[in-house]
CSV table of C-alpha atoms and ligand atoms in Angstrom, one decimal:
chain,number,residue,atom,x,y,z
A,13,MET,CA,129.1,51.2,94.4
A,14,PHE,CA,128.3,54.8,94.5
A,15,PHE,CA,124.9,55.0,92.9
A,16,ASN,CA,123.5,51.7,93.9
A,17,GLN,CA,120.2,52.4,95.8
A,18,GLU,CA,120.2,48.9,97.1
A,19,VAL,CA,123.0,49.5,99.5
A,20,THR,CA,120.9,52.1,101.4
A,21,MET,CA,120.2,50.6,104.9
A,22,GLU,CA,116.7,50.9,106.4
A,23,ARG,CA,116.0,54.4,107.4
A,24,VAL,CA,115.8,55.2,111.1
A,25,PHE,CA,113.3,57.5,112.9
A,26,ASN,CA,115.6,60.5,113.4
A,27,PHE,CA,114.4,62.8,116.2
A,28,SER,CA,117.3,65.2,115.8
A,29,ALA,CA,116.7,68.8,116.7
A,30,GLY,CA,118.6,70.0,113.6
A,31,PRO,CA,119.7,69.3,111.0
A,32,SER,CA,116.7,67.0,111.1
A,33,THR,CA,114.7,64.4,109.2
A,34,LEU,CA,113.4,65.3,105.7
A,35,PRO,CA,110.4,63.8,103.9
A,36,VAL,CA,111.4,60.7,102.0
A,37,GLU,CA,109.6,62.0,98.9
A,38,VAL,CA,111.9,65.0,99.0
A,39,LEU,CA,115.0,62.9,99.2
A,40,GLU,CA,113.8,60.7,96.4
A,41,LYS,CA,113.0,63.6,94.1
A,42,ALA,CA,116.4,65.2,94.9
A,43,SER,CA,118.1,61.9,94.2
A,44,LYS,CA,116.2,61.5,90.9
A,45,ASP,CA,117.2,65.0,89.8
A,46,MET,CA,120.8,64.7,90.8
A,47,MET,CA,122.4,63.7,87.5
A,48,ASN,CA,120.1,65.6,85.2
A,49,PHE,CA,117.6,68.2,86.5
A,50,ASN,CA,114.6,68.6,84.3
A,51,GLY,CA,116.4,67.7,81.1
A,52,SER,CA,119.1,70.3,81.7
A,53,GLY,CA,121.9,67.7,81.6
A,54,MET,CA,123.2,68.8,84.9
A,55,SER,CA,122.4,68.9,88.7
A,56,VAL,CA,121.0,72.0,90.4
A,57,MET,CA,124.3,72.5,92.2
A,58,GLU,CA,126.2,72.8,88.9
A,59,MET,CA,123.9,75.5,87.4
A,60,SER,CA,124.7,79.2,87.0
A,61,HIS,CA,122.6,81.1,89.6
A,62,ARG,CA,121.9,83.6,86.7
A,63,SER,CA,120.4,80.9,84.5
A,64,SER,CA,116.7,81.0,83.8
A,65,GLU,CA,116.4,77.4,85.0
A,66,TYR,CA,117.8,78.2,88.4
A,67,GLY,CA,115.9,81.5,88.5
A,68,ALA,CA,112.6,79.6,88.3
A,69,ILE,CA,113.6,77.3,91.1
A,70,GLN,CA,114.3,80.2,93.5
A,71,ALA,CA,111.2,82.1,92.3
A,72,ASP,CA,109.0,79.0,92.8
A,73,ALA,CA,110.4,78.4,96.3
A,74,LYS,CA,109.7,82.0,97.3
A,75,ALA,CA,106.2,81.9,95.8
A,76,SER,CA,105.5,78.7,97.7
A,77,LEU,CA,106.6,80.1,101.0
A,78,ARG,CA,104.6,83.3,100.4
A,79,SER,CA,101.5,81.3,99.8
A,80,LEU,CA,102.0,78.8,102.6
A,81,LEU,CA,102.5,81.6,105.1
A,82,SER,CA,99.7,83.6,103.5
A,83,LEU,CA,101.9,86.7,103.4
A,84,ASP,CA,100.5,90.1,102.5
A,85,GLU,CA,102.1,92.7,100.3
A,86,ASN,CA,104.0,94.4,103.1
A,87,HIS,CA,106.2,91.4,103.7
A,88,ASP,CA,109.3,90.5,101.6
A,89,VAL,CA,110.9,87.0,101.6
A,90,LEU,CA,114.7,86.7,101.6
A,91,PHE,CA,117.0,83.6,101.3
A,92,LEU,CA,120.2,84.5,103.2
A,93,GLN,CA,123.3,82.7,104.5
A,94,GLY,CA,125.0,82.9,107.9
A,95,GLY,CA,122.4,80.7,109.7
A,96,GLY,CA,119.8,81.8,112.2
A,97,SER,CA,122.7,83.2,114.2
A,98,LEU,CA,123.7,85.9,111.7
A,99,GLN,CA,120.2,87.3,112.2
A,100,PHE,CA,121.0,88.1,115.8
A,101,THR,CA,123.4,90.8,114.3
A,102,MET,CA,121.4,91.8,111.2
A,103,ILE,CA,118.2,92.5,113.1
A,104,PRO,CA,119.4,95.2,115.5
A,105,LEU,CA,121.8,96.7,112.8
A,106,ASN,CA,119.0,97.1,110.3
A,107,LEU,CA,116.0,97.9,112.5
A,108,LEU,CA,117.5,100.2,115.1
A,109,SER,CA,119.3,103.5,114.6
A,110,GLU,CA,121.8,104.6,117.3
A,111,GLU,CA,119.0,106.4,119.2
A,112,ASP,CA,116.5,103.6,119.1
A,113,SER,CA,116.2,100.7,121.5
A,114,ALA,CA,114.5,97.3,121.6
A,115,SER,CA,113.1,94.9,124.3
A,116,TYR,CA,114.1,91.3,124.4
A,117,VAL,CA,112.0,88.5,125.9
A,118,ILE,CA,114.6,85.9,126.9
A,119,SER,CA,112.7,82.6,126.5
A,120,GLY,CA,115.7,80.4,126.1
A,121,SER,CA,119.4,80.4,125.2
A,122,TRP,CA,118.8,81.3,121.5
A,123,ALA,CA,117.0,84.5,122.6
A,124,LYS,CA,119.8,85.1,125.1
A,125,LYS,CA,122.4,84.9,122.4
A,126,ALA,CA,120.4,87.2,120.2
A,127,TYR,CA,120.3,89.7,123.1
A,128,GLN,CA,124.0,89.4,123.7
A,129,GLU,CA,124.8,90.1,120.0
A,130,ALA,CA,122.3,93.1,119.9
A,131,GLU,CA,123.9,94.5,123.0
A,132,LYS,CA,127.2,94.9,121.2
A,133,LEU,CA,125.6,97.2,118.6
A,134,ARG,CA,122.5,99.0,119.9
A,135,LYS,CA,120.6,99.8,123.0
A,136,VAL,CA,118.6,96.8,124.1
A,137,ASN,CA,116.9,95.8,127.4
A,138,VAL,CA,115.5,92.6,128.8
A,139,MET,CA,111.7,92.7,129.1
A,140,SER,CA,111.4,89.3,130.8
A,141,SER,CA,113.3,86.1,131.2
A,142,SER,CA,112.7,82.6,132.5
A,143,GLU,CA,116.4,81.8,132.8
A,144,GLU,CA,116.3,81.6,136.6
A,145,ASP,CA,113.8,78.8,136.3
A,146,GLY,CA,115.8,76.9,133.7
A,147,PHE,CA,113.6,78.4,130.9
A,148,SER,CA,110.9,76.0,132.0
A,149,TYR,CA,108.1,78.3,130.9
A,150,PHE,CA,107.5,81.1,128.4
A,151,PRO,CA,108.1,84.5,130.0
A,152,GLU,CA,105.7,87.4,129.9
A,153,ILE,CA,105.5,89.3,126.7
A,154,SER,CA,103.6,92.6,126.7
A,155,ALA,CA,103.6,95.9,124.8
A,156,ASP,CA,102.8,97.7,128.1
A,157,LYS,CA,106.4,97.0,129.3
A,158,MET,CA,108.1,98.6,126.3
A,159,LYS,CA,110.2,101.7,126.6
A,160,PRO,CA,109.2,104.8,124.5
A,161,THR,CA,112.3,104.4,122.3
A,162,ASP,CA,111.7,100.7,121.7
A,163,LYS,CA,111.2,99.8,118.0
A,164,TYR,CA,110.4,96.1,118.5
A,165,ILE,CA,110.0,93.2,121.0
A,166,TYR,CA,112.3,90.3,120.1
A,167,THR,CA,111.6,86.8,121.1
A,168,CYS,CA,112.3,83.2,120.2
A,169,VAL,CA,108.9,81.7,119.6
A,170,ASN,CA,109.8,78.0,120.0
A,171,ASN,CA,112.6,77.0,122.3
A,172,THR,CA,114.3,74.1,120.6
A,173,ILE,CA,116.4,73.2,123.7
A,174,TYR,CA,113.7,73.6,126.5
A,175,GLY,CA,110.6,72.5,124.7
A,176,THR,CA,108.5,75.7,125.3
A,177,ARG,CA,106.7,77.9,122.8
A,178,LEU,CA,104.6,81.0,122.6
A,179,ALA,CA,101.1,79.9,121.5
A,180,PRO,CA,99.7,81.4,118.3
A,181,GLU,CA,96.9,83.2,120.2
A,182,LYS,CA,99.4,84.8,122.6
A,183,LEU,CA,101.6,85.9,119.8
A,184,ALA,CA,98.6,87.4,118.0
A,185,SER,CA,97.6,89.4,121.1
A,186,VAL,CA,100.9,91.3,121.5
A,187,ASP,CA,100.1,94.9,120.5
A,188,ALA,CA,103.6,95.8,119.2
A,189,THR,CA,106.1,95.2,116.4
A,190,LEU,CA,107.4,91.7,117.0
A,191,VAL,CA,110.7,90.2,115.8
A,192,CYS,CA,110.5,86.4,115.9
A,193,ASP,CA,113.0,83.6,115.7
A,194,MET,CA,110.8,80.7,114.4
A,195,SER,CA,113.7,78.5,113.4
A,196,SER,CA,112.2,75.4,115.0
A,197,ASN,CA,108.5,76.0,114.4
A,198,ILE,CA,107.8,77.9,111.1
A,199,LEU,CA,105.1,76.2,109.1
A,200,THR,CA,104.2,73.8,112.0
A,201,GLU,CA,101.3,75.6,113.5
A,202,SER,CA,98.8,78.2,112.3
A,203,TYR,CA,100.4,81.5,113.4
A,204,ASP,CA,99.5,84.8,111.9
A,205,PHE,CA,102.7,85.1,109.9
A,206,ASN,CA,101.9,88.7,108.9
A,207,LYS,CA,101.7,89.8,112.5
A,208,PRO,CA,105.5,90.0,113.2
A,209,GLY,CA,107.5,92.7,111.5
A,210,LEU,CA,110.2,90.2,111.0
A,211,ILE,CA,110.4,86.4,111.2
A,212,PHE,CA,113.5,84.3,110.5
A,213,ALA,CA,114.2,80.6,110.4
A,214,GLY,CA,117.2,78.5,109.6
A,215,ALA,CA,116.2,75.9,107.1
A,216,GLN,CA,117.6,72.9,108.8
A,217,LYS,CA,114.6,72.2,111.1
A,218,ASN,CA,111.5,72.5,109.1
A,219,LEU,CA,112.5,73.8,105.7
A,220,GLY,CA,115.3,71.7,104.3
A,221,ALA,CA,119.1,71.5,104.7
A,222,SER,CA,121.4,73.8,106.7
A,223,GLY,CA,123.0,76.7,104.7
A,224,VAL,CA,120.0,78.9,104.0
A,225,THR,CA,118.0,81.1,106.3
A,226,VAL,CA,114.6,82.4,105.4
A,227,VAL,CA,113.8,86.0,106.5
A,228,VAL,CA,110.3,87.4,106.2
A,229,LEU,CA,110.3,91.2,106.8
A,230,ASN,CA,108.3,94.4,106.5
A,231,LYS,CA,110.8,96.7,104.8
A,232,GLU,CA,109.2,99.8,106.3
A,233,LEU,CA,110.9,98.8,109.6
A,234,LEU,CA,114.4,99.5,108.2
A,235,ALA,CA,115.9,102.2,110.3
A,236,THR,CA,119.2,102.9,108.5
A,237,LYS,CA,120.2,105.1,105.6
A,238,GLU,CA,121.1,103.7,102.2
A,239,GLY,CA,124.7,102.6,102.0
A,240,GLU,CA,125.3,103.0,105.8
A,241,LEU,CA,125.8,99.3,106.6
A,242,PRO,CA,128.2,96.8,105.3
A,243,THR,CA,126.7,95.7,102.0
A,244,MET,CA,126.1,92.0,102.8
A,245,LEU,CA,124.6,92.9,106.3
A,246,ASP,CA,122.1,95.3,104.8
A,247,TYR,CA,118.6,93.8,104.2
A,248,ARG,CA,118.2,96.4,101.5
A,249,THR,CA,120.9,94.8,99.4
A,250,HIS,CA,119.0,91.5,99.4
A,251,ILE,CA,115.6,93.0,99.0
A,252,GLU,CA,116.7,95.0,96.0
A,253,LYS,CA,118.4,92.1,94.3
A,254,ASP,CA,115.8,89.5,95.3
A,255,SER,CA,118.3,87.4,97.3
A,256,MET,CA,120.7,87.3,94.3
A,257,PHE,CA,123.1,90.0,95.1
A,258,ASN,CA,125.8,87.4,95.2
A,259,THR,CA,125.7,83.6,94.7
A,260,PRO,CA,122.8,82.3,96.8
A,261,PRO,CA,123.0,78.8,98.4
A,262,CYS,CA,121.3,77.4,95.2
A,263,TYR,CA,121.1,73.8,96.1
A,264,ASN,CA,119.7,74.5,99.6
A,265,ILE,CA,117.1,76.8,98.2
A,266,TYR,CA,116.1,74.0,95.7
A,267,ILE,CA,115.8,71.5,98.6
A,268,CYS,CA,113.7,74.1,100.4
A,269,GLY,CA,111.5,74.4,97.4
A,270,LEU,CA,111.0,70.6,97.4
A,271,VAL,CA,110.0,70.7,101.1
A,272,LEU,CA,107.6,73.5,100.5
A,273,ASP,CA,106.0,71.6,97.6
A,274,TRP,CA,105.6,68.6,99.9
A,275,VAL,CA,103.9,70.8,102.6
A,276,LYS,CA,101.5,72.1,99.9
A,277,ARG,CA,100.7,68.6,98.7
A,278,MET,CA,100.1,67.6,102.4
A,279,GLY,CA,97.5,70.4,102.7
A,280,GLY,CA,99.5,73.4,104.0
A,281,VAL,CA,100.1,74.8,107.4
A,282,SER,CA,96.7,73.8,108.9
A,283,ALA,CA,97.2,70.2,107.8
A,284,MET,CA,100.7,70.3,109.3
A,285,GLU,CA,99.3,71.7,112.5
A,286,ALA,CA,96.7,68.9,112.8
A,287,ARG,CA,99.3,66.3,112.2
A,288,ASN,CA,101.8,67.9,114.6
A,289,LYS,CA,99.1,68.1,117.3
A,290,GLU,CA,98.3,64.5,116.9
A,291,LYS,CA,102.0,63.5,117.2
A,292,ALA,CA,102.6,65.8,120.2
A,293,LYS,CA,99.4,64.7,122.0
A,294,LEU,CA,100.4,61.0,121.7
A,295,LEU,CA,103.8,61.8,123.2
A,296,TYR,CA,102.6,64.2,125.9
A,297,ASP,CA,99.8,61.8,126.9
A,298,THR,CA,102.3,59.0,127.2
A,299,ILE,CA,104.6,61.2,129.4
A,300,ASP,CA,101.7,62.4,131.6
A,301,ASN,CA,100.3,58.9,132.1
A,302,SER,CA,103.7,57.5,133.0
A,303,ALA,CA,105.1,57.1,136.5
A,304,LEU,CA,108.6,57.2,135.2
A,305,PHE,CA,108.8,60.0,132.6
A,306,LYS,CA,108.2,63.7,133.3
A,307,ASN,CA,107.7,67.0,131.5
A,308,ASN,CA,107.0,69.9,133.8
A,309,ILE,CA,106.2,72.6,131.3
A,310,PRO,CA,102.9,74.4,131.7
A,311,GLU,CA,100.4,73.0,129.2
A,312,GLY,CA,99.9,76.2,127.2
A,313,ASP,CA,103.6,76.7,126.8
A,314,ARG,CA,104.4,73.2,125.6
A,315,SER,CA,106.1,73.0,122.2
A,316,LEU,CA,104.6,70.9,119.5
A,317,THR,CA,108.0,70.4,117.8
A,318,ASN,CA,110.5,69.8,120.5
A,319,ILE,CA,109.3,67.6,123.4
A,320,VAL,CA,111.6,67.2,126.4
A,321,PHE,CA,111.3,64.6,129.1
A,322,VAL,CA,113.4,63.0,131.9
A,323,THR,CA,113.3,59.9,134.1
A,324,GLY,CA,114.9,61.8,137.0
A,325,SER,CA,117.9,59.5,136.9
A,326,LYS,CA,120.9,60.3,134.7
A,327,ASP,CA,121.8,56.6,134.4
A,328,LEU,CA,118.3,55.6,133.4
A,329,ASP,CA,118.2,58.5,130.8
A,330,ALA,CA,121.5,57.2,129.3
A,331,GLU,CA,120.1,53.7,129.2
A,332,PHE,CA,116.9,54.9,127.6
A,333,VAL,CA,118.9,56.7,124.8
A,334,LYS,CA,121.1,53.7,124.3
A,335,GLY,CA,118.2,51.2,124.0
A,336,ALA,CA,116.3,53.6,121.7
A,337,LYS,CA,119.0,53.3,119.1
A,338,GLU,CA,118.6,49.5,118.9
A,339,LYS,CA,114.9,50.2,118.0
A,340,GLY,CA,115.9,52.6,115.2
A,341,ILE,CA,115.1,55.6,117.3
A,342,VAL,CA,118.0,58.0,117.0
A,343,ASN,CA,119.1,61.5,118.2
A,344,ILE,CA,116.7,61.3,121.2
A,345,LYS,CA,119.2,62.6,123.7
A,346,GLY,CA,118.5,66.0,125.2
A,347,HIS,CA,120.7,69.1,124.5
A,348,ARG,CA,124.0,68.9,126.4
A,349,SER,CA,123.0,71.9,128.5
A,350,VAL,CA,119.9,70.3,130.0
A,351,GLY,CA,120.3,66.5,129.7
A,352,GLY,CA,117.4,64.0,129.6
A,353,MET,CA,115.6,63.3,126.4
A,354,ARG,CA,114.3,65.4,123.6
A,355,ALA,CA,112.1,64.3,120.7
A,356,SER,CA,112.0,66.7,117.8
A,357,LEU,CA,108.7,66.2,116.0
A,358,TYR,CA,109.1,68.6,113.1
A,359,ASN,CA,106.8,68.5,110.0
A,360,ALA,CA,108.7,65.6,108.4
A,361,MET,CA,108.5,63.3,111.4
A,362,GLU,CA,105.9,60.6,110.7
A,363,LEU,CA,103.2,59.6,113.3
A,364,GLU,CA,104.7,56.1,112.8
A,365,GLY,CA,107.9,57.3,114.4
A,366,VAL,CA,106.1,58.7,117.5
A,367,LYS,CA,104.2,55.4,117.8
A,368,ARG,CA,107.5,53.5,117.8
A,369,LEU,CA,108.9,55.9,120.4
A,370,VAL,CA,105.9,55.7,122.8
A,371,ASP,CA,105.9,51.8,122.5
A,372,TYR,CA,109.5,51.8,123.4
A,373,MET,CA,108.8,54.2,126.4
A,374,LYS,CA,106.1,51.9,127.7
A,375,GLU,CA,108.3,48.8,127.4
A,376,PHE,CA,111.2,50.7,129.1
A,377,GLU,CA,108.9,51.7,131.9
A,378,ARG,CA,107.7,48.1,132.4
A,379,ASN,CA,111.3,47.0,132.7
A,380,ASN,CA,112.6,49.8,134.8
A,381,GLY,CA,109.6,51.3,136.6
B,429,PLP,C1,118.9,76.1,115.6
B,429,PLP,C2,118.4,77.4,116.1
B,429,PLP,C3,119.2,78.6,115.9
B,429,PLP,C4,120.5,78.6,115.3
B,429,PLP,O1,120.6,78.4,114.0
B,429,PLP,P1,121.9,78.4,113.1
B,429,PLP,O2,121.4,78.2,111.8
B,429,PLP,O3,122.7,77.2,113.6
B,429,PLP,O4,122.7,79.6,113.4
B,429,PLP,C5,118.6,79.7,116.3
B,429,PLP,N1,117.4,79.7,116.9
B,429,PLP,C6,116.7,78.6,117.1
B,429,PLP,C7,115.4,78.7,117.8
B,429,PLP,C8,117.2,77.4,116.7
B,429,PLP,O5,116.5,76.3,116.9
């Protein structure tokens, strides 16, 4: 039976890096709204994007994000499509004229991809990179190393694959215009979200379902003339039409709104940070006190949201991943490019899930240490 809730199996602890686990409250609300949203007689995905009902959903989601990030008047919020990856193209296209340049801090393969896309369009240079060391630390980021023609420093703040991140106080101390990929750590820690000139984040890690990307930008940074860029690739188009130039990903924005409401009810970003620090500490402490599991990332660079660890043996890693599944711990395998294990502890992951994981780690170590 299609709509029988009873058939739902017990939910697992899903440590996926993205798309990733969502708060149960959000899923329950979405499921309640599915057949008849707020007395409209239809679901949100059946509504005209020009209807007042849908308009309110999008406006509320935007207002929630503005308030959770404490954004000032200089920053606009956009809901775009094309994933985080399209921002690799839109950023240099919109923020650099042909004469301008930008410096890229290559903190992981997402930053590297962003650099490679930017290179096709504009003058860009590498400020620093930790690639030679397997991206095992966050490379140096400093305004002193900029070129005179540089308009911004680009970096990926949290490296989903490698488990490193630029700490809030380090980000705040960079004396330059920053462009930040925060796909895997927006709303998870108390950053000064007004500090960067532009932030973007695909929704599928901390904000909802894949299909919508949030962009927060200071429009004074736009370097192009009106009408110069392809319409859909021009931030101006989406700023002027309030992310409704064409049909927005309505349902995804609605889910995003539900997640943002949940974050507000939970106490906002500072409450998320406290919760995320507690979860991360439990896992890092378990790793650091273990003779079997290792994480060699310098303490100050350790991500709160993506925690990587290895046993040192590929066979044991595979066994660990396999045994985890039997305990209802899924998607714990590391990215295919690095192997080992990765636990993504985004906002929606409960402390309960991390407790289950560390109990299993201890048991595994007793049996295999
Ligand atoms: C997932 C991810 C991306 C890619 O996002 P898409 O929406 O798949 O294009 C980019 N940057 C970071 C840091 C990510 O974690």
